[in-house]
Tab-separated table of C-alpha atoms and ligand atoms in Angstrom:
chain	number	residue	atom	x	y	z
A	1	UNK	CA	-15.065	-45.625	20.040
A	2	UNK	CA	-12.792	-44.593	22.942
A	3	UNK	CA	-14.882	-44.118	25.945
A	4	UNK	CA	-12.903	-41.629	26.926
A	5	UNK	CA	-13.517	-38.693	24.316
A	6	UNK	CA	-16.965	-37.710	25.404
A	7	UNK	CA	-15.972	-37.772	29.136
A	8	UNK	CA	-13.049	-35.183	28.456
A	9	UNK	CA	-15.305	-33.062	26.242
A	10	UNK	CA	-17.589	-33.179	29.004
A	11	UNK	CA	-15.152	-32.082	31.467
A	12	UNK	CA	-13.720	-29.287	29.077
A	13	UNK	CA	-17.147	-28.261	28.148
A	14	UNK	CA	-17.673	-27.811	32.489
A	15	UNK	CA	-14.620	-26.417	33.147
A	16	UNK	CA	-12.507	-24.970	29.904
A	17	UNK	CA	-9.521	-23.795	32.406
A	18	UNK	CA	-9.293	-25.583	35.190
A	19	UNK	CA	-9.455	-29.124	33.773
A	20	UNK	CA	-6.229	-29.260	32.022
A	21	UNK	CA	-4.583	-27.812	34.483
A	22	UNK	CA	-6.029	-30.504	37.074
A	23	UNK	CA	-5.081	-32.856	34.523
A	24	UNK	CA	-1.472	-31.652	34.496
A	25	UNK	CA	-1.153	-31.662	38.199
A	26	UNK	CA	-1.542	-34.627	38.398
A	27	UNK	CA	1.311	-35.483	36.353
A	28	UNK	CA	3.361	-32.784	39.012
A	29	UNK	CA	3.016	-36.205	41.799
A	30	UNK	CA	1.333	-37.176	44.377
A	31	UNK	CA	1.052	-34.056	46.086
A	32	UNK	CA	1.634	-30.772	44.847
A	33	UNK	CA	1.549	-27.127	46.511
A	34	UNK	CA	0.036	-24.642	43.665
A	35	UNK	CA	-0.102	-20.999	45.111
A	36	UNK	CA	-3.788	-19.862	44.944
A	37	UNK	CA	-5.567	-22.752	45.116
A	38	UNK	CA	-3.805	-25.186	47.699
A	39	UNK	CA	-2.022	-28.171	48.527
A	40	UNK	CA	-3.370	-30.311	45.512
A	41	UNK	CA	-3.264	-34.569	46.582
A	42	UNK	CA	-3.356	-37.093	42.829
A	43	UNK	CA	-3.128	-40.301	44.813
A	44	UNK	CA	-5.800	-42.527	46.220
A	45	UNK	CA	-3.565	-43.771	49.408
A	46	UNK	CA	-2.963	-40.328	50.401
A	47	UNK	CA	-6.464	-39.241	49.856
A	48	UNK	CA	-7.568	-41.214	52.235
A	49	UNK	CA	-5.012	-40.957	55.109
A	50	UNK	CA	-6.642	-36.759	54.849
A	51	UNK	CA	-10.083	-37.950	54.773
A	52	UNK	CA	-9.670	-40.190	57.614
A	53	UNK	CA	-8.083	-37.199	59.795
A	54	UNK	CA	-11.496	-35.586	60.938
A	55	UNK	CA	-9.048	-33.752	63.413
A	56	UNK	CA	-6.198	-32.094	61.349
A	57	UNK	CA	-8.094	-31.820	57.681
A	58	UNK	CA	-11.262	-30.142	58.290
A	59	UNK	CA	-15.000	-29.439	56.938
A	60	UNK	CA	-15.810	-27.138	60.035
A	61	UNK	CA	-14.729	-23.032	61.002
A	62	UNK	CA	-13.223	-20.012	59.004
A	63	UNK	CA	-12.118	-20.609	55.640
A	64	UNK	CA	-13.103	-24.332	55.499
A	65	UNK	CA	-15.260	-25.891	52.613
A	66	UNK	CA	-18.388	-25.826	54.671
A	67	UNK	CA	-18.484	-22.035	54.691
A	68	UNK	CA	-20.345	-22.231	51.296
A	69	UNK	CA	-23.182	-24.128	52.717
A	70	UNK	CA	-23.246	-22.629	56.326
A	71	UNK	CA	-25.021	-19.257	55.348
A	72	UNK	CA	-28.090	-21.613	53.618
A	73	UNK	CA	-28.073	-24.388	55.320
A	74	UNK	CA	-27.611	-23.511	58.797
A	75	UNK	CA	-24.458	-24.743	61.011
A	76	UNK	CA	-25.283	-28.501	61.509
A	77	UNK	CA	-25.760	-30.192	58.057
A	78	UNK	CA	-23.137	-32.668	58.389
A	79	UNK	CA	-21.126	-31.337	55.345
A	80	UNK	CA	-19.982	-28.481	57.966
A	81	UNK	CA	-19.558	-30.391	60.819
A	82	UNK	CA	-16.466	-32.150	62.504
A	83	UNK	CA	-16.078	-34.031	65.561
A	84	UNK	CA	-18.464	-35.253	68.507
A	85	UNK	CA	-21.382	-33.633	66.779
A	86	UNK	CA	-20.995	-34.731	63.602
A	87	UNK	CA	-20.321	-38.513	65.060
A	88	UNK	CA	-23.341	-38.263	67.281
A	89	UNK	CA	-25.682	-36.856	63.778
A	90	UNK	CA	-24.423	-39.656	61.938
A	91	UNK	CA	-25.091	-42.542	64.034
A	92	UNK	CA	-28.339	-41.212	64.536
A	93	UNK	CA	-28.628	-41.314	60.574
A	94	UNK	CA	-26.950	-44.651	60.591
A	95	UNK	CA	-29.772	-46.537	59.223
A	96	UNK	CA	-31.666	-43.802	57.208
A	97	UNK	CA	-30.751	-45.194	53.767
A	98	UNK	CA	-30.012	-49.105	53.849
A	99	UNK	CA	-29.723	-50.779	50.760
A	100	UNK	CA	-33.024	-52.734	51.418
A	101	UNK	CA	-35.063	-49.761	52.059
A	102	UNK	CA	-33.543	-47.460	48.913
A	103	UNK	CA	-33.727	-50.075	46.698
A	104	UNK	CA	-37.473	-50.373	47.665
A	105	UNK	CA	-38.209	-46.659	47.411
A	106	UNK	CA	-36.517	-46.313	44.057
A	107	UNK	CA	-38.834	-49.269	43.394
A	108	UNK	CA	-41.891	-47.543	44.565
A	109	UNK	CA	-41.242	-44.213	43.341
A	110	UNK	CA	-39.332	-44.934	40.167
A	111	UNK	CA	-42.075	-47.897	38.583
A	112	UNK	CA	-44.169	-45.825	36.578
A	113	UNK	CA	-41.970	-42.993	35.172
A	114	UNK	CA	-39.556	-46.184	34.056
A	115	UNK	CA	-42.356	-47.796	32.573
A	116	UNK	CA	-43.191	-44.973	30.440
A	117	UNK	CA	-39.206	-44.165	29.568
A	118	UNK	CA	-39.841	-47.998	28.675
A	119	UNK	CA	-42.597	-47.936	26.414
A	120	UNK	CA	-41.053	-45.034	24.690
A	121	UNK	CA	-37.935	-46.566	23.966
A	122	UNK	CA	-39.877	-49.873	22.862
A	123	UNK	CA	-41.781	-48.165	20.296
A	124	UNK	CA	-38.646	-46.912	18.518
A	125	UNK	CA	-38.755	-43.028	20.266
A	126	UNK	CA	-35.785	-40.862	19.813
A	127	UNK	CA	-35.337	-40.138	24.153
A	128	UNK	CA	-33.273	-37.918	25.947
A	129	UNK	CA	-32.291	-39.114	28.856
A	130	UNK	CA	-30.824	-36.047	30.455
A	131	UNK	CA	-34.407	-34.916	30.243
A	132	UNK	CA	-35.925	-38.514	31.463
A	133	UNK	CA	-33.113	-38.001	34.168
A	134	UNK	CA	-34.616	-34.844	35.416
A	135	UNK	CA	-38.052	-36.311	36.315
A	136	UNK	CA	-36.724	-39.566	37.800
A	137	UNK	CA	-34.061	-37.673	40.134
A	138	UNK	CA	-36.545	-35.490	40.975
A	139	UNK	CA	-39.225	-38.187	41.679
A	140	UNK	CA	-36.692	-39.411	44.004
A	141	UNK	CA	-35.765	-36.700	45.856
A	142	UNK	CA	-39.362	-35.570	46.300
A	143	UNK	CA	-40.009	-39.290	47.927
A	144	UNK	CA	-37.041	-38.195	50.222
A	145	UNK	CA	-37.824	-34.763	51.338
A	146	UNK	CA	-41.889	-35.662	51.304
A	147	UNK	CA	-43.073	-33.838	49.113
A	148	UNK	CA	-46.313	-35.982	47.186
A	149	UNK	CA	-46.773	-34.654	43.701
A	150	UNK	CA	-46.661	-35.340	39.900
A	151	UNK	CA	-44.033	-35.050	37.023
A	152	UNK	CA	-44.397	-31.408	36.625
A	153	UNK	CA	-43.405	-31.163	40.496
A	154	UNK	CA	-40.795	-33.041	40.165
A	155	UNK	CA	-39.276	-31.243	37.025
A	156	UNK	CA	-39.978	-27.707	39.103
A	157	UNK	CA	-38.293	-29.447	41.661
A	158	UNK	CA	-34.921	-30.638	39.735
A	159	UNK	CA	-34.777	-26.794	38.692
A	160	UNK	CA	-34.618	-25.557	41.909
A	161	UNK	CA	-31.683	-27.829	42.662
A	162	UNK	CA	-30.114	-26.725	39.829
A	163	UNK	CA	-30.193	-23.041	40.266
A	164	UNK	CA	-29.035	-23.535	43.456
A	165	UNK	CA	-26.207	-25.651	42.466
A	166	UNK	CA	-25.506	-22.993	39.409
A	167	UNK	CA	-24.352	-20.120	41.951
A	168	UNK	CA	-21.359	-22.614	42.553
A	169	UNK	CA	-17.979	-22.518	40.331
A	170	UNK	CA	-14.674	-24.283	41.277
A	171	UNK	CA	-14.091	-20.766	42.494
A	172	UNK	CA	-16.030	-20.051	44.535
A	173	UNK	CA	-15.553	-19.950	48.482
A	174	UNK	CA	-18.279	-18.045	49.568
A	175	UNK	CA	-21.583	-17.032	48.183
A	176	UNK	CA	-22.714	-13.535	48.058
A	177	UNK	CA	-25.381	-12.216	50.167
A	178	UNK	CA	-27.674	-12.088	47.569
A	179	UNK	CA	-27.124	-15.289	46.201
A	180	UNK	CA	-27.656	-16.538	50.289
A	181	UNK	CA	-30.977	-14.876	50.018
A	182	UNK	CA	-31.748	-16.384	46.845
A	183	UNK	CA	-30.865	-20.381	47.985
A	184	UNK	CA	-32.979	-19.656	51.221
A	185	UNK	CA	-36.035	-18.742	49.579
A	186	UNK	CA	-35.670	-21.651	47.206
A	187	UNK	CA	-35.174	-24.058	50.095
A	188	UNK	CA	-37.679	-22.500	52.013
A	189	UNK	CA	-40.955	-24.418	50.898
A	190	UNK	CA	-39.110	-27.686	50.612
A	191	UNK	CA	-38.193	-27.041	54.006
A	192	UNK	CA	-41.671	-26.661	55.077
A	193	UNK	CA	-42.659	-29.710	53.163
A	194	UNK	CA	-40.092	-32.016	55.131
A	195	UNK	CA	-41.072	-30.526	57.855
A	196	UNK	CA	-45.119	-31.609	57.682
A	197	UNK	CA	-43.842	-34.946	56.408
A	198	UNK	CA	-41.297	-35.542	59.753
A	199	UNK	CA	-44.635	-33.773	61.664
A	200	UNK	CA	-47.046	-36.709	60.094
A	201	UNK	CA	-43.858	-38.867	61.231
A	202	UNK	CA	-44.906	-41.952	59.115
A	203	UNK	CA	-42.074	-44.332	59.574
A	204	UNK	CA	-42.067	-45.490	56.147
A	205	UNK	CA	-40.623	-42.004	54.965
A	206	UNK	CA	-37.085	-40.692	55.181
A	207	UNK	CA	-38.548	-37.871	57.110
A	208	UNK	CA	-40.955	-39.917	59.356
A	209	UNK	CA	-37.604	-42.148	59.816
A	210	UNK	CA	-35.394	-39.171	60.894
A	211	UNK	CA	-38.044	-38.413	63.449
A	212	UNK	CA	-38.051	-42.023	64.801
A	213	UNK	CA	-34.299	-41.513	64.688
A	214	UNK	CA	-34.485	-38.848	67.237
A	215	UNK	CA	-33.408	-36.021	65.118
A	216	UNK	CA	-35.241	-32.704	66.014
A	217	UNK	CA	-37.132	-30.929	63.328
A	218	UNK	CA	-34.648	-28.467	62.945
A	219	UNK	CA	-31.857	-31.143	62.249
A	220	UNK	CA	-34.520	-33.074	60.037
A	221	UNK	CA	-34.711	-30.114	57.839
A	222	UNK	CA	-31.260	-29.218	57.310
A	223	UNK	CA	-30.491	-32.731	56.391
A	224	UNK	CA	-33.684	-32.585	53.467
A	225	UNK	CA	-32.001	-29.407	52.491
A	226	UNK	CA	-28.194	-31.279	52.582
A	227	UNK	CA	-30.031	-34.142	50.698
A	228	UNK	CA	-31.370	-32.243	48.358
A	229	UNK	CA	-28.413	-30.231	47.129
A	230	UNK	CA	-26.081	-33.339	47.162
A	231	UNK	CA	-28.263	-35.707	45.789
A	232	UNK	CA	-29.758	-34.515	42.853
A	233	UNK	CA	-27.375	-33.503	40.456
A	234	UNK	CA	-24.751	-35.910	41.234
A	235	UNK	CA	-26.711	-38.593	40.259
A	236	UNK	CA	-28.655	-37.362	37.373
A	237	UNK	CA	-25.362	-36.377	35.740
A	238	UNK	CA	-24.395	-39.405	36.204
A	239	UNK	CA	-26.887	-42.058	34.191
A	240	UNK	CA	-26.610	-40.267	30.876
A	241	UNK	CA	-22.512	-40.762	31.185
A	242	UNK	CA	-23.012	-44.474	32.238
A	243	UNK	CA	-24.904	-45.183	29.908
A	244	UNK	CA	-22.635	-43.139	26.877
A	245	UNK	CA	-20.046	-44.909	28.099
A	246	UNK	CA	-21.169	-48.640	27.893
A	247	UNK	CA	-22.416	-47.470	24.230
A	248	UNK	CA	-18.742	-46.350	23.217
A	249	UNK	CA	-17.383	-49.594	24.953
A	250	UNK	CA	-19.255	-51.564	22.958
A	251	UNK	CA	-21.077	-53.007	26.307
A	252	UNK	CA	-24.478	-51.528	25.877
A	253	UNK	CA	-26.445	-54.664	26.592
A	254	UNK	CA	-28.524	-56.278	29.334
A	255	UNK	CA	-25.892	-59.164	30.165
A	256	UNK	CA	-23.342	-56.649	31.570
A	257	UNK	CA	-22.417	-56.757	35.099
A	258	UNK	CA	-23.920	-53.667	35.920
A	259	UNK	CA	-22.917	-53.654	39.292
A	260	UNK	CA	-19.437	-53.611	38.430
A	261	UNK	CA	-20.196	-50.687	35.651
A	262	UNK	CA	-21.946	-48.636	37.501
A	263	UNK	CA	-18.360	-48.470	40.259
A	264	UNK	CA	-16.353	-48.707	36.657
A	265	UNK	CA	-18.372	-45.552	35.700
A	266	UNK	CA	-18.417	-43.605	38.635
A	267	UNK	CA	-14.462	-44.077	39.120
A	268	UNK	CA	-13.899	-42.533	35.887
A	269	UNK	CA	-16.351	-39.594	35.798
A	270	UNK	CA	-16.154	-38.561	39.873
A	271	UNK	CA	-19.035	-37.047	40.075
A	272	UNK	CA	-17.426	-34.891	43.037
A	273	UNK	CA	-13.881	-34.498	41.323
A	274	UNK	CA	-12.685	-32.726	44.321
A	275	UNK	CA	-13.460	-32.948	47.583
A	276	UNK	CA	-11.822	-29.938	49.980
A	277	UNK	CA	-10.768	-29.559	53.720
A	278	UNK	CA	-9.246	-26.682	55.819
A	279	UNK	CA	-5.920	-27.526	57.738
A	280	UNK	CA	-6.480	-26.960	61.827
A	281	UNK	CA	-2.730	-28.054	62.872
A	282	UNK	CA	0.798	-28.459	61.747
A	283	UNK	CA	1.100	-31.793	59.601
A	284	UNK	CA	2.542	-33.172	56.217
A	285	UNK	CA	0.850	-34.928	53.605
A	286	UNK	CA	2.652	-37.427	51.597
A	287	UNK	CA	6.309	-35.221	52.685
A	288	UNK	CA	4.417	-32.128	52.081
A	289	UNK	CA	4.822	-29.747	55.123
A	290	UNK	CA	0.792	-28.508	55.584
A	291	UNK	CA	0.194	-25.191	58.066
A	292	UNK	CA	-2.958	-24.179	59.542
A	293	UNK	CA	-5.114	-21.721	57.233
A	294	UNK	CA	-4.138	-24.464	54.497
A	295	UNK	CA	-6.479	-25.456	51.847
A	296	UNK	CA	-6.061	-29.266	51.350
A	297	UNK	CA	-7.690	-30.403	47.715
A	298	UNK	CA	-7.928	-33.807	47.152
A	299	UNK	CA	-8.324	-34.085	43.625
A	300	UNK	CA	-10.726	-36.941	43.552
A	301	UNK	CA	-10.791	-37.322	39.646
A	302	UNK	CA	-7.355	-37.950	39.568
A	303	UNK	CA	-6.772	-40.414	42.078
A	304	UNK	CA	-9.310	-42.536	40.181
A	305	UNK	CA	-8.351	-41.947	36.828
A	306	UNK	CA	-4.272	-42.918	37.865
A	307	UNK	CA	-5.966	-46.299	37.341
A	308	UNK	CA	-6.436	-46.112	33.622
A	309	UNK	CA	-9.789	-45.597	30.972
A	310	UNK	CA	-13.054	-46.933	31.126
A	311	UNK	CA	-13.047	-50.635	30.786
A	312	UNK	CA	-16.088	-52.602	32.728
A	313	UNK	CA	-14.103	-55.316	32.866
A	314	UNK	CA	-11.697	-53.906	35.069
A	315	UNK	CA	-11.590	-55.746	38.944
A	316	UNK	CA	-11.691	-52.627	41.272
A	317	UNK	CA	-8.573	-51.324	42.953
A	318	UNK	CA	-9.189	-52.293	46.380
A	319	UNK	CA	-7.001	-49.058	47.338
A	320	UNK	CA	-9.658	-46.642	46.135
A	321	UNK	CA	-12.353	-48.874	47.627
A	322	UNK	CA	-15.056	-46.342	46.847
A	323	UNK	CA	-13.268	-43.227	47.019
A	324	UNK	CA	-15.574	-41.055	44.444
A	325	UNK	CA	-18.047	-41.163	47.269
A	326	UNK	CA	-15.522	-40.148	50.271
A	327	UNK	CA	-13.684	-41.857	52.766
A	328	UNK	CA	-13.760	-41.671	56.675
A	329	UNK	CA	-16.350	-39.796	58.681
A	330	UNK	CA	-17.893	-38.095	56.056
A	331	UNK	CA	-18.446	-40.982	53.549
A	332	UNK	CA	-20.986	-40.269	51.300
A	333	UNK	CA	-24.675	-40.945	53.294
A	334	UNK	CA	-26.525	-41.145	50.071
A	335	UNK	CA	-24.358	-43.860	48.345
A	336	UNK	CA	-26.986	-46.416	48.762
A	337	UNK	CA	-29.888	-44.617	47.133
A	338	UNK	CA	-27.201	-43.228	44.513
A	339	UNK	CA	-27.090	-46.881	43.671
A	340	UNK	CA	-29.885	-47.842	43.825
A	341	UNK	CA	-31.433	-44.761	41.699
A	342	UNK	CA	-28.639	-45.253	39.515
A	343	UNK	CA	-29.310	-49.198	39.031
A	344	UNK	CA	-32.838	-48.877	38.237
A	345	UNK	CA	-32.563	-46.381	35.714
A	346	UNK	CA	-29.867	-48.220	34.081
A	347	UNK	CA	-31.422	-51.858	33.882
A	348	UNK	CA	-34.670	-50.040	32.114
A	349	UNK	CA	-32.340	-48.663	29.746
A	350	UNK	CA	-30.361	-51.480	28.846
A	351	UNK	CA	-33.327	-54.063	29.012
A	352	UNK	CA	-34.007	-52.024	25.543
A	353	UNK	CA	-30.566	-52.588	23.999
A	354	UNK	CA	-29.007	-52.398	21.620
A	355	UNK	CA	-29.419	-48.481	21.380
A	356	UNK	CA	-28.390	-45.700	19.199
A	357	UNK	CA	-26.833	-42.617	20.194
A	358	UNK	CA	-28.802	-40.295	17.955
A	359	UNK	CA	-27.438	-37.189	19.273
A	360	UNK	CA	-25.111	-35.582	22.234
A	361	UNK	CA	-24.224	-32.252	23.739
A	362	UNK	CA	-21.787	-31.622	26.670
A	363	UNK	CA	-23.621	-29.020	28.926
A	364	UNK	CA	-21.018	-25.438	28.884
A	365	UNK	CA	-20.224	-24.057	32.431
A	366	UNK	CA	-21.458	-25.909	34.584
A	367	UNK	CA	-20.312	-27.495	37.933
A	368	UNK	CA	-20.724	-31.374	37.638
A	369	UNK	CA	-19.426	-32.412	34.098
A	370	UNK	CA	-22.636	-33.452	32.102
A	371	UNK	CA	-24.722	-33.879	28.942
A	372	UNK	CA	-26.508	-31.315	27.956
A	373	UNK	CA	-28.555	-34.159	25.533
A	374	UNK	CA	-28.201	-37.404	25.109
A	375	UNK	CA	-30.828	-38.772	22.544
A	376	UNK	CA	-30.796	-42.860	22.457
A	377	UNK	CA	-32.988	-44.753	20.169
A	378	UNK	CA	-33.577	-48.643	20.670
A	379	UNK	CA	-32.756	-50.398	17.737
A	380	UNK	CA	-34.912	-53.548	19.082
A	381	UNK	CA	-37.933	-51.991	18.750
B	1	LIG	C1	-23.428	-40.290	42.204
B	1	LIG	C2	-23.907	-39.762	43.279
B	1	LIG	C3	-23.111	-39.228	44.438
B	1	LIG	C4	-21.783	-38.990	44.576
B	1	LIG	C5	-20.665	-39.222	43.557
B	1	LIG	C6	-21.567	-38.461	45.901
B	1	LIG	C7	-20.323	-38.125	46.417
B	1	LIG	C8	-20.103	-37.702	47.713
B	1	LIG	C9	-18.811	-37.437	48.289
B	1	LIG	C10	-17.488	-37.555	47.546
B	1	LIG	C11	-18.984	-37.062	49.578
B	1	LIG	C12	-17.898	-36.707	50.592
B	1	LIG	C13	-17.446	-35.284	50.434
B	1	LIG	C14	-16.290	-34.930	51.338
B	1	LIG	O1	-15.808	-35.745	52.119
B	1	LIG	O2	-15.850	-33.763	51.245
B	1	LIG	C15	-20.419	-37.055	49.831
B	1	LIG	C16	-21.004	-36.695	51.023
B	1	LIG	C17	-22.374	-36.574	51.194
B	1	LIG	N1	-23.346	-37.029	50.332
B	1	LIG	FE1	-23.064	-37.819	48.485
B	1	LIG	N2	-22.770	-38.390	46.533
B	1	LIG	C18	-23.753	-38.843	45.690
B	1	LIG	C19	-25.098	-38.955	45.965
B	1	LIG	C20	-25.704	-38.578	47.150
B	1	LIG	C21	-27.110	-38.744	47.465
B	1	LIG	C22	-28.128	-39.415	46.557
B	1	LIG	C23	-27.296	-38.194	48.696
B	1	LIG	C24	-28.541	-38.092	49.567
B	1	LIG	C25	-29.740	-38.203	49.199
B	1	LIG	C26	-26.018	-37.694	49.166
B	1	LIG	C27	-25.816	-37.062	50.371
B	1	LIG	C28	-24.580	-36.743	50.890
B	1	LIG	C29	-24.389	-36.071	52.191
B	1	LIG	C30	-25.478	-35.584	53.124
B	1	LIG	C31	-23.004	-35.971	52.375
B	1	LIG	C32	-22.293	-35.338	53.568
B	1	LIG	C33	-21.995	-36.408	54.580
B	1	LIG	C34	-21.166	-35.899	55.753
B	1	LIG	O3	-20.528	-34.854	55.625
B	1	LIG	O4	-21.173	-36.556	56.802
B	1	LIG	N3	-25.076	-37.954	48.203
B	1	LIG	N4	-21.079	-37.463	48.682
């Protein structure tokens, strides 16, 4: 089957309106100016020229993308900062999540739940691993803000996460003051719990590590919260479409290269199909004259998909070299433990191949494109 059918229902199923007409901008060239929305860039090269421009295309002040987040998360969460801070914040977080150390928490944290998604799928169990996804994301994410509890903990704590991201359409540029309220009280204990974990400051946590990092407790928190909301979702979404689409390619078994599907995957389903900036100066992008007040929107899914369907088999384009996580100063922090989340889950999975799709839903109005179900069943067992 065409690997491509599901991922378009999935994206139609997420966003009925806008996705064909992000779809047929990107047939209108490599940059395109559509009133109401902004100054749309398709292509990968130009993409990154904005993203490396911390100083004209911004993440920072009025109207830019970071107002969402501001009200919640407080001013200095990275994803609404520009310049000197933001350099000096990152350095400082340089070495927070190294491949070494994310591939050992997933390790840690991810053994025992994947051992029981294991057993299940060994003894012939019909398993749905948008629900499986919900308590390993959220084992993860617990590991990373501190917070030391079981699977109904980290299923509460997936919810929250969700709700959160849930007040969030491709519309929206602000949220309301009740909705505000709403994300603060939900990040409000989870605050408190990364903030006793960077207190206890053992260096083998991300919080104790932040601490020994030199970040104040203040910054330590925001960051959980940033962590939190960017890290959960994106990657849970992400496993059940993997794995759908190495099933529809006919590559559903353990001797993939599952390195090289994983990047395969994640350039075809973006996670983050857009990624947004606010114009401070005068400049052009790809002959396109750009003002201040501008909305720049660089249209993430498209750049990637320019370079054809799903096929894992495919060497990468060295032009896009990563571009569904970012480019430039704000590169995507969590790419290391998206992998290595991502990875673990994945070799469990296909360590029981060949599967069965029994059953799929795409999930209706949501942000990030997803199953709603995804129901495998091992045929080994
Ligand atoms: C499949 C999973 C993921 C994808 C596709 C993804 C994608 C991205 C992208 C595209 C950006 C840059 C946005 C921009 O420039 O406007 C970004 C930034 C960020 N990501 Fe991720 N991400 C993922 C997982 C994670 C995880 C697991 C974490 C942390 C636990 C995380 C934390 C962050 C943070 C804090 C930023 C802001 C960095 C900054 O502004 O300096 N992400 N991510």
């Amino acid at each position: 089957m065409n690997p491509m059918v599901w991922e378009r229902r999935l994206y139609m199923a997420a966003h009925p309106f806008a996705y064909p007409l992000l779809r047929a901008l990107a047939r209108r060239g490599p940059v395109v100016r559509v009133p109401g929305v902004g100054v749309v860039v398709n292509d990968a090269r130009l993409a990154r020229d904005v993203l490396m421009d911390g100083e004209t295309f911004r993440k920072d002040g009025p109207g830019s993308p970071g107002d969402l987040w501001t009200p919640v998360l407080g001013p200095s969460v990275l994803l609404n900062m520009e310049g000197e801070a933001h350099r000096l914040l990152r350095r400082r977080l340089t070495g927070l999540f190294t491949p070494g150390y994310t591939a050992a928490l997933c390790d840690r944290v991810l053994a025992a739940p994947l051992d029981r998604l294991s057993e299940r799928l060994a003894r012939g169990a019909a398993v749905d691993l948008v629900d499986a996804m919900r308590t390993l994301a959220g084992a993860v994410i617990a590991e990373v803000i501190g917070l030391d509890g079981g699977e109904a903990d980290y299923r509460r704590l997936f919810a929250r996460g969700e709700e959160i991201v849930a007040m969030v359409s491709l519309r929206t540029r602000r949220l309301s003051p009740r909705q505000v309220a709403r994300a603060r009280a939900v990040l409000a204990p989870l605050g408190d719990i990364a903030a006793a974990a960077y207190a206890a400051g053992d260096e083998r946590s991300v919080m104790g590590r932040m601490r020994a990092a030199g970040l104040s407790e203040r910054e330590a928190r925001g960051a959980a919260a940033a962590f939190f909301l960017t890290g959960t979702e994106t990657v849970a979404t992400l496993v059940p479409r993997l794995i759908a689409l190495l099933h529809d390619a006919g590559r559903l078994d353990p001797g993939v290269a599952l390195d090289a599907a994983i990047d395969e995957a994640m350039r075809v389903t973006t996670p983050t199909p857009v990624m947004l900036r606010g114009v401070r100066r005068p400049a052009a992008v790809g002959g396109v004259a750009v003002r201040p007040g501008d909305r720049v929107v660089i249209a993430t899914h498209n750049c990637c998909r320019a370079y054809g369907p799903f096929d894992p088999d495919r060497p990468q384009p060295p032009e896009l070299r990563r571009l569904w996580f970012g480019a430039g100063p704000h590169f995507c922090i969590g790419y290391p433990l998206a992998t290595a989340e991502t990875r673990a889950v994945a070799r469990a999975v296909l360590a029981r191949a060949p599967l069965t799709i029994v059953h799929r839903e795409a999930a209706r109005g949501v942000l990030i494109p997803a199953y709603r179900r995804l129901i495998v069943r091992s045929r080994a067992a």
